[in-house]
Amino acid sequence: MSALLGKVAFITGAGSGIGRGIAERLARDGADVCITDIDLDGAQDTANLVTQLGRRALVLKANSASETQIAAAVASCVETFGSLDIAVANAGIARAAPVLEMSLKDWQDQLDVNLTGVFLTVQATARAMVQLRRGGRIVCLSSLAAENTGPMMWAYSATKAGVRMMVRGWAQELGSQGITVNAIGPGVIETPLAQGLAGEADGPIRANLEARTPAGRVGRPEDIAGLVSFMAGPDGEFMSGAYVLMDGGLRDARVAGAPSPEVAAEMGRHMAAGEARRRHLQPLLDERD
Ligand SMILES: NC(=O)c1ccc[n+]([C@@H]2O[C@H](COP(=O)([O-])OP(=O)(O)OC[C@H]3O[C@@H](n4cnc5c(N)ncnc54)[C@H](O)[C@@H]3O)[C@@H](O)[C@H]2O)c1
């Protein structure tokens, strides 16, 4: 495929999961890719996938919650590739806790990355697009959680609902510059962030999820990447201000009752793994200047 040949894509949080899938897909479509993340190892692995596809990759350590870091990354991208045609505000975190226990730090980190980070990414990339005068395509990651919420999820949901509304305003402001802005609402996609919800292959969480999902399977980063490719490509020209849910039909599925002991045991293991990953990434997330 070559629908994006000659285009340059800038992706935040591209060192893992959905962001990595998007980088790979856009490279497959012909784009060169600026891969930004707080985690350089993950970003480098993604860059290797992009270069194996014959496209150019630029790895940049940038915290999307930092105005200076994200502005510097956008400047490096434009300086290196001479353009910036597609921006994907993908970086996101989830800090699940009940209201009685949520720490101010966890609340604030979610706002900083999921709302301020998306705003800073869109502002910096849109400024570059306006200056380059070639139009552009911007995609922001919202979530099924923008529509459905529940215990422990409400703070994450609030940030993702905010993304849906920001995108609608930005689409109005940037349309005259030839820039479209859209949001995607993934359901449960198998990535490190959602391991506790997606479970492992052949495990009890996965079996329960597959049984409840009309599409009969868990989501994959490629599913979301295909939609980004559409929004960024020639067929997406007339789409702006949209929010597209991609969840295999899960939104309206019956909610399961209390988890079985097998599901609860698997959830416990994923929570422990998630906590270990968080301890690794938190010091990087705290580097903002
Ligand atoms: N996986 C799902 O089921 C799911 C569902 C709905 C929405 N989403 C959203 O999709 C996006 C990607 O999620 P994922 O599942 O691929 O997560 P992930 O944890 O696998 O990947 C996220 C990447 O973002 C990076 N990151 C985190 N904070 C950052 C920051 N401040 N600056 C730069 N990089 C940062 C991490 O290092 C990681 O590489 C997120 O916005 C998430 O909220 C995911």
Tab-separated table of C-alpha atoms and ligand atoms in Angstrom:
chain	number	residue	atom	x	y	z
A	1	MET	CA	0.000	0.000	0.000
A	2	SER	CA	1.209	3.517	-0.658
A	3	ALA	CA	-1.705	5.812	0.202
A	4	LEU	CA	0.542	7.760	2.598
A	5	LEU	CA	3.733	7.781	0.549
A	6	GLY	CA	5.670	10.999	1.204
A	7	LYS	CA	3.688	11.786	4.359
A	8	VAL	CA	5.240	12.252	7.801
A	9	ALA	CA	3.454	11.018	10.928
A	10	PHE	CA	4.101	12.151	14.515
A	11	ILE	CA	2.857	9.742	17.203
A	12	THR	CA	2.988	10.093	20.989
A	13	GLY	CA	3.297	6.989	23.158
A	14	ALA	CA	4.416	4.979	20.121
A	15	GLY	CA	6.719	2.727	22.157
A	16	SER	CA	4.005	0.223	23.056
A	17	GLY	CA	0.552	-1.137	22.293
A	18	ILE	CA	-1.783	0.884	20.094
A	19	GLY	CA	0.802	3.593	19.308
A	20	ARG	CA	3.231	0.961	18.063
A	21	GLY	CA	0.480	-0.625	15.951
A	22	ILE	CA	-0.330	2.782	14.446
A	23	ALA	CA	3.343	3.472	13.654
A	24	GLU	CA	3.653	0.115	11.925
A	25	ARG	CA	0.456	0.574	9.907
A	26	LEU	CA	1.246	4.134	8.784
A	27	ALA	CA	4.735	2.977	7.742
A	28	ARG	CA	3.151	0.105	5.816
A	29	ASP	CA	0.993	2.733	4.080
A	30	GLY	CA	4.153	4.629	3.076
A	31	ALA	CA	4.634	7.252	5.805
A	32	ASP	CA	7.848	8.134	7.625
A	33	VAL	CA	7.268	8.177	11.374
A	34	CYS	CA	8.392	10.268	14.365
A	35	ILE	CA	8.111	7.907	17.318
A	36	THR	CA	7.833	9.734	20.636
A	37	ASP	CA	7.567	8.189	24.097
A	38	ILE	CA	8.910	8.535	27.628
A	39	ASP	CA	10.198	4.964	27.246
A	40	LEU	CA	13.116	5.005	24.804
A	41	ASP	CA	13.580	1.217	24.694
A	42	GLY	CA	10.017	0.678	23.558
A	43	ALA	CA	10.300	3.544	21.077
A	44	GLN	CA	13.445	2.031	19.574
A	45	ASP	CA	11.706	-1.342	19.124
A	46	THR	CA	8.924	0.432	17.243
A	47	ALA	CA	11.485	2.276	15.103
A	48	ASN	CA	13.016	-1.060	14.118
A	49	LEU	CA	9.626	-2.237	12.865
A	50	VAL	CA	9.233	0.962	10.814
A	51	THR	CA	12.680	0.744	9.221
A	52	GLN	CA	12.161	-2.962	8.440
A	53	LEU	CA	9.196	-1.786	6.344
A	54	GLY	CA	11.531	0.493	4.366
A	55	ARG	CA	10.357	3.766	5.912
A	56	ARG	CA	12.355	6.301	7.914
A	57	ALA	CA	11.920	6.477	11.695
A	58	LEU	CA	12.965	9.164	14.161
A	59	VAL	CA	12.965	8.239	17.860
A	60	LEU	CA	12.371	11.113	20.263
A	61	LYS	CA	12.146	10.981	24.038
A	62	ALA	CA	9.310	13.326	24.875
A	63	ASN	CA	6.812	13.527	27.677
A	64	SER	CA	3.531	14.628	26.096
A	65	ALA	CA	2.611	16.368	29.368
A	66	SER	CA	5.576	18.718	28.990
A	67	GLU	CA	5.102	21.759	26.752
A	68	THR	CA	8.832	22.167	26.163
A	69	GLN	CA	9.490	18.497	25.426
A	70	ILE	CA	6.610	18.094	23.002
A	71	ALA	CA	7.409	21.374	21.211
A	72	ALA	CA	11.069	20.301	20.859
A	73	ALA	CA	10.000	16.897	19.491
A	74	VAL	CA	7.725	18.488	16.878
A	75	ALA	CA	10.548	20.854	15.864
A	76	SER	CA	12.982	17.897	15.478
A	77	CYS	CA	10.433	16.006	13.403
A	78	VAL	CA	9.927	18.910	10.996
A	79	GLU	CA	13.667	19.625	10.828
A	80	THR	CA	14.510	15.978	10.074
A	81	PHE	CA	11.747	15.132	7.598
A	82	GLY	CA	10.771	18.593	6.316
A	83	SER	CA	7.081	17.979	6.973
A	84	LEU	CA	4.436	16.892	9.474
A	85	ASP	CA	1.218	15.688	7.869
A	86	ILE	CA	-0.330	13.309	10.400
A	87	ALA	CA	-0.400	13.662	14.207
A	88	VAL	CA	-1.663	11.001	16.583
A	89	ALA	CA	-2.168	12.058	20.221
A	90	ASN	CA	-2.041	8.519	21.547
A	91	ALA	CA	-0.075	8.604	24.826
A	92	GLY	CA	-2.321	7.799	27.751
A	93	ILE	CA	-2.258	6.314	31.234
A	94	ALA	CA	-4.851	4.749	33.520
A	95	ARG	CA	-4.862	5.051	37.307
A	96	ALA	CA	-7.806	3.094	38.626
A	97	ALA	CA	-8.939	3.729	42.201
A	98	PRO	CA	-12.113	4.291	44.216
A	99	VAL	CA	-12.940	7.909	45.038
A	100	LEU	CA	-12.202	7.302	48.722
A	101	GLU	CA	-8.651	6.266	47.865
A	102	MET	CA	-7.620	8.118	44.681
A	103	SER	CA	-4.482	10.145	45.421
A	104	LEU	CA	-4.203	13.689	44.126
A	105	LYS	CA	-0.995	12.643	42.326
A	106	ASP	CA	-2.756	9.845	40.395
A	107	TRP	CA	-5.690	12.110	39.544
A	108	GLN	CA	-3.349	14.870	38.418
A	109	ASP	CA	-1.126	12.526	36.365
A	110	GLN	CA	-4.172	11.330	34.422
A	111	LEU	CA	-5.256	14.901	33.719
A	112	ASP	CA	-1.696	15.863	32.773
A	113	VAL	CA	-1.190	13.029	30.265
A	114	ASN	CA	-4.699	12.263	28.982
A	115	LEU	CA	-5.990	15.842	28.687
A	116	THR	CA	-3.083	18.319	28.857
A	117	GLY	CA	-0.840	15.931	26.878
A	118	VAL	CA	-3.416	15.637	24.108
A	119	PHE	CA	-3.909	19.420	24.094
A	120	LEU	CA	-0.144	20.109	23.947
A	121	THR	CA	0.359	17.519	21.196
A	122	VAL	CA	-2.444	18.918	19.079
A	123	GLN	CA	-1.364	22.507	19.668
A	124	ALA	CA	2.292	21.887	18.736
A	125	THR	CA	1.555	19.682	15.708
A	126	ALA	CA	-1.272	21.917	14.433
A	127	ARG	CA	0.995	24.975	14.699
A	128	ALA	CA	3.574	23.163	12.557
A	129	MET	CA	0.897	22.107	10.044
A	130	VAL	CA	-0.409	25.674	9.758
A	131	GLN	CA	3.114	26.966	9.231
A	132	LEU	CA	3.849	24.325	6.571
A	133	ARG	CA	0.563	25.183	4.778
A	134	ARG	CA	-0.056	21.616	3.584
A	135	GLY	CA	-3.072	20.839	5.742
A	136	GLY	CA	-3.000	17.797	7.983
A	137	ARG	CA	-4.788	15.016	9.783
A	138	ILE	CA	-4.971	14.795	13.569
A	139	VAL	CA	-6.274	11.761	15.458
A	140	CYS	CA	-6.734	11.653	19.246
A	141	LEU	CA	-7.220	8.528	21.334
A	142	SER	CA	-10.381	8.641	23.423
A	143	SER	CA	-11.968	5.411	24.707
A	144	LEU	CA	-15.102	3.357	25.145
A	145	ALA	CA	-14.614	4.576	28.728
A	146	ALA	CA	-15.723	8.026	27.522
A	147	GLU	CA	-19.217	6.519	27.222
A	148	ASN	CA	-19.241	3.789	29.857
A	149	THR	CA	-17.800	4.110	33.308
A	150	GLY	CA	-18.023	2.541	36.738
A	151	PRO	CA	-16.151	1.984	39.986
A	152	MET	CA	-12.431	2.812	39.786
A	153	MET	CA	-12.765	4.013	36.156
A	154	TRP	CA	-14.420	7.401	36.622
A	155	ALA	CA	-11.241	9.536	36.526
A	156	TYR	CA	-9.921	7.853	33.378
A	157	SER	CA	-13.424	8.141	31.876
A	158	ALA	CA	-13.547	11.860	32.636
A	159	THR	CA	-10.298	12.463	30.745
A	160	LYS	CA	-11.396	10.393	27.738
A	161	ALA	CA	-14.790	12.144	27.607
A	162	GLY	CA	-12.859	15.418	27.608
A	163	VAL	CA	-10.901	14.318	24.541
A	164	ARG	CA	-14.145	13.741	22.625
A	165	MET	CA	-15.259	17.303	23.229
A	166	MET	CA	-11.893	18.977	22.623
A	167	VAL	CA	-11.693	17.281	19.222
A	168	ARG	CA	-15.036	18.741	18.171
A	169	GLY	CA	-13.921	22.273	18.976
A	170	TRP	CA	-10.535	21.824	17.305
A	171	ALA	CA	-12.191	20.485	14.139
A	172	GLN	CA	-14.125	23.761	13.923
A	173	GLU	CA	-11.034	25.907	14.445
A	174	LEU	CA	-8.641	24.104	12.112
A	175	GLY	CA	-10.869	23.155	9.184
A	176	SER	CA	-10.127	26.350	7.271
A	177	GLN	CA	-6.419	25.398	7.374
A	178	GLY	CA	-7.156	22.043	5.701
A	179	ILE	CA	-6.691	20.130	8.949
A	180	THR	CA	-9.121	17.429	10.086
A	181	VAL	CA	-9.353	16.389	13.748
A	182	ASN	CA	-11.003	13.159	14.878
A	183	ALA	CA	-11.199	10.899	17.918
A	184	ILE	CA	-11.217	7.126	18.220
A	185	GLY	CA	-12.852	5.210	21.060
A	186	PRO	CA	-11.196	1.797	21.349
A	187	GLY	CA	-12.903	-0.912	23.360
A	188	VAL	CA	-10.681	-3.475	25.096
A	189	ILE	CA	-7.482	-3.748	23.057
A	190	GLU	CA	-4.779	-6.224	24.005
A	191	THR	CA	-1.907	-4.005	25.190
A	192	PRO	CA	0.097	-3.711	28.436
A	193	LEU	CA	-2.260	-0.917	29.587
A	194	ALA	CA	-5.355	-3.114	29.302
A	195	GLN	CA	-3.923	-6.502	30.247
A	196	GLY	CA	-6.153	-6.699	33.317
A	197	LEU	CA	-9.269	-6.243	31.152
A	198	ALA	CA	-8.126	-8.291	28.146
A	199	GLY	CA	-6.609	-11.176	30.140
A	200	GLU	CA	-4.291	-13.717	28.568
A	201	ALA	CA	-5.027	-16.080	25.684
A	202	ASP	CA	-6.924	-19.138	26.991
A	203	GLY	CA	-7.349	-17.515	30.446
A	204	PRO	CA	-10.696	-17.002	32.221
A	205	ILE	CA	-10.805	-13.200	31.715
A	206	ARG	CA	-10.368	-13.617	27.948
A	207	ALA	CA	-13.001	-16.329	27.725
A	208	ASN	CA	-15.491	-14.119	29.574
A	209	LEU	CA	-14.676	-11.094	27.389
A	210	GLU	CA	-14.942	-13.074	24.149
A	211	ALA	CA	-18.286	-14.504	25.197
A	212	ARG	CA	-19.649	-10.983	25.883
A	213	THR	CA	-18.226	-9.268	22.777
A	214	PRO	CA	-20.388	-9.520	19.633
A	215	ALA	CA	-17.234	-9.644	17.467
A	216	GLY	CA	-16.165	-12.690	19.514
A	217	ARG	CA	-12.605	-11.599	20.228
A	218	VAL	CA	-10.465	-9.060	22.017
A	219	GLY	CA	-9.346	-5.980	20.079
A	220	ARG	CA	-5.868	-5.718	18.599
A	221	PRO	CA	-3.717	-2.618	18.021
A	222	GLU	CA	-4.061	-3.315	14.264
A	223	ASP	CA	-7.823	-2.741	14.517
A	224	ILE	CA	-7.301	0.813	15.779
A	225	ALA	CA	-4.375	1.385	13.426
A	226	GLY	CA	-6.608	0.564	10.442
A	227	LEU	CA	-9.028	3.296	11.494
A	228	VAL	CA	-6.184	5.800	11.932
A	229	SER	CA	-5.012	4.879	8.439
A	230	PHE	CA	-8.499	5.646	7.102
A	231	MET	CA	-8.687	8.982	8.955
A	232	ALA	CA	-5.189	9.936	7.752
A	233	GLY	CA	-5.650	8.753	4.177
A	234	PRO	CA	-7.485	9.961	1.060
A	235	ASP	CA	-10.803	8.351	2.085
A	236	GLY	CA	-10.820	10.307	5.362
A	237	GLU	CA	-10.829	13.752	3.789
A	238	PHE	CA	-14.495	14.441	4.596
A	239	MET	CA	-14.345	13.227	8.207
A	240	SER	CA	-13.706	15.846	10.893
A	241	GLY	CA	-14.936	16.377	14.445
A	242	ALA	CA	-15.964	12.723	14.563
A	243	TYR	CA	-15.687	10.237	17.398
A	244	VAL	CA	-15.612	6.657	16.123
A	245	LEU	CA	-16.147	3.810	18.565
A	246	MET	CA	-14.245	0.628	17.695
A	247	ASP	CA	-15.057	-1.959	20.338
A	248	GLY	CA	-16.351	-5.089	18.604
A	249	GLY	CA	-19.820	-4.248	19.948
A	250	LEU	CA	-18.798	-4.404	23.616
A	251	ARG	CA	-20.486	-1.117	24.652
A	252	ASP	CA	-23.953	-2.604	24.751
A	253	ALA	CA	-22.964	-6.063	25.945
A	254	ARG	CA	-24.394	-7.537	29.119
A	255	VAL	CA	-22.272	-6.639	32.138
A	256	ALA	CA	-21.021	-9.705	33.975
A	257	GLY	CA	-21.796	-10.191	37.660
A	258	ALA	CA	-19.155	-10.717	40.333
A	259	PRO	CA	-15.975	-12.256	38.868
A	260	SER	CA	-15.466	-16.003	39.330
A	261	PRO	CA	-12.543	-17.061	41.572
A	262	GLU	CA	-10.552	-17.950	38.408
A	263	VAL	CA	-11.142	-14.483	36.906
A	264	ALA	CA	-10.327	-12.797	40.216
A	265	ALA	CA	-7.065	-14.769	40.487
A	266	GLU	CA	-5.991	-13.807	36.958
A	267	MET	CA	-6.934	-10.167	37.615
A	268	GLY	CA	-4.723	-10.208	40.702
A	269	ARG	CA	-1.737	-11.372	38.653
A	270	HIS	CA	-2.279	-8.641	36.031
A	271	MET	CA	-2.624	-5.992	38.721
A	272	ALA	CA	0.737	-7.051	40.183
A	273	ALA	CA	2.366	-6.921	36.720
A	274	GLY	CA	0.746	-3.531	36.056
A	275	GLU	CA	2.080	-2.198	39.344
A	276	ALA	CA	5.626	-3.339	38.451
A	277	ARG	CA	5.379	-1.631	35.022
A	278	ARG	CA	4.104	1.500	36.663
A	279	ARG	CA	7.055	1.583	39.119
A	280	HIS	CA	9.368	1.441	36.078
A	281	LEU	CA	7.604	4.212	34.089
A	282	GLN	CA	6.622	6.609	36.918
A	283	PRO	CA	10.083	8.261	37.309
A	284	LEU	CA	10.108	8.859	33.527
A	285	LEU	CA	6.623	10.324	33.663
A	286	ASP	CA	7.743	12.690	36.415
A	287	GLU	CA	10.474	14.153	34.169
A	288	ARG	CA	8.680	17.110	32.613
A	289	ASP	CA	11.306	19.834	32.131
B	1	LIG	N1	-5.694	-0.725	25.363
B	1	LIG	C1	-6.966	-0.392	25.472
B	1	LIG	O1	-7.844	-1.248	25.707
B	1	LIG	C2	-7.403	1.033	25.282
B	1	LIG	C3	-8.779	1.287	25.213
B	1	LIG	C4	-9.211	2.586	25.025
B	1	LIG	C5	-8.309	3.614	24.882
B	1	LIG	N2	-6.981	3.352	24.952
B	1	LIG	C6	-6.062	4.483	24.812
B	1	LIG	O2	-5.147	4.207	23.767
B	1	LIG	C7	-3.902	4.878	24.030
B	1	LIG	C8	-2.767	3.884	23.957
B	1	LIG	O3	-2.945	2.928	24.975
B	1	LIG	P1	-2.218	1.496	25.012
B	1	LIG	O4	-3.239	0.541	25.429
B	1	LIG	O5	-1.455	1.280	23.762
B	1	LIG	O6	-1.224	1.725	26.260
B	1	LIG	P2	0.287	1.239	26.521
B	1	LIG	O7	0.493	1.472	27.976
B	1	LIG	O8	0.520	-0.101	25.948
B	1	LIG	O9	1.141	2.283	25.681
B	1	LIG	C9	1.176	3.640	26.028
B	1	LIG	C10	2.526	4.220	25.686
B	1	LIG	O10	2.494	5.597	26.049
B	1	LIG	C11	3.688	5.922	26.745
B	1	LIG	N3	3.419	7.065	27.602
B	1	LIG	C12	2.731	7.119	28.759
B	1	LIG	N4	2.708	8.371	29.237
B	1	LIG	C13	3.387	9.131	28.353
B	1	LIG	C14	3.693	10.505	28.275
B	1	LIG	N5	3.305	11.370	29.226
B	1	LIG	N6	4.401	10.952	27.207
B	1	LIG	C15	4.807	10.105	26.240
B	1	LIG	N7	4.570	8.783	26.266
B	1	LIG	C16	3.843	8.317	27.308
B	1	LIG	C17	4.069	4.664	27.511
B	1	LIG	O11	5.453	4.652	27.832
B	1	LIG	C18	3.690	3.581	26.486
B	1	LIG	O12	4.763	3.305	25.607
B	1	LIG	C19	-4.069	5.537	25.402
B	1	LIG	O13	-4.461	6.889	25.239
B	1	LIG	C20	-5.206	4.757	26.033
B	1	LIG	O14	-5.873	5.481	27.017
B	1	LIG	C21	-6.509	2.080	25.148
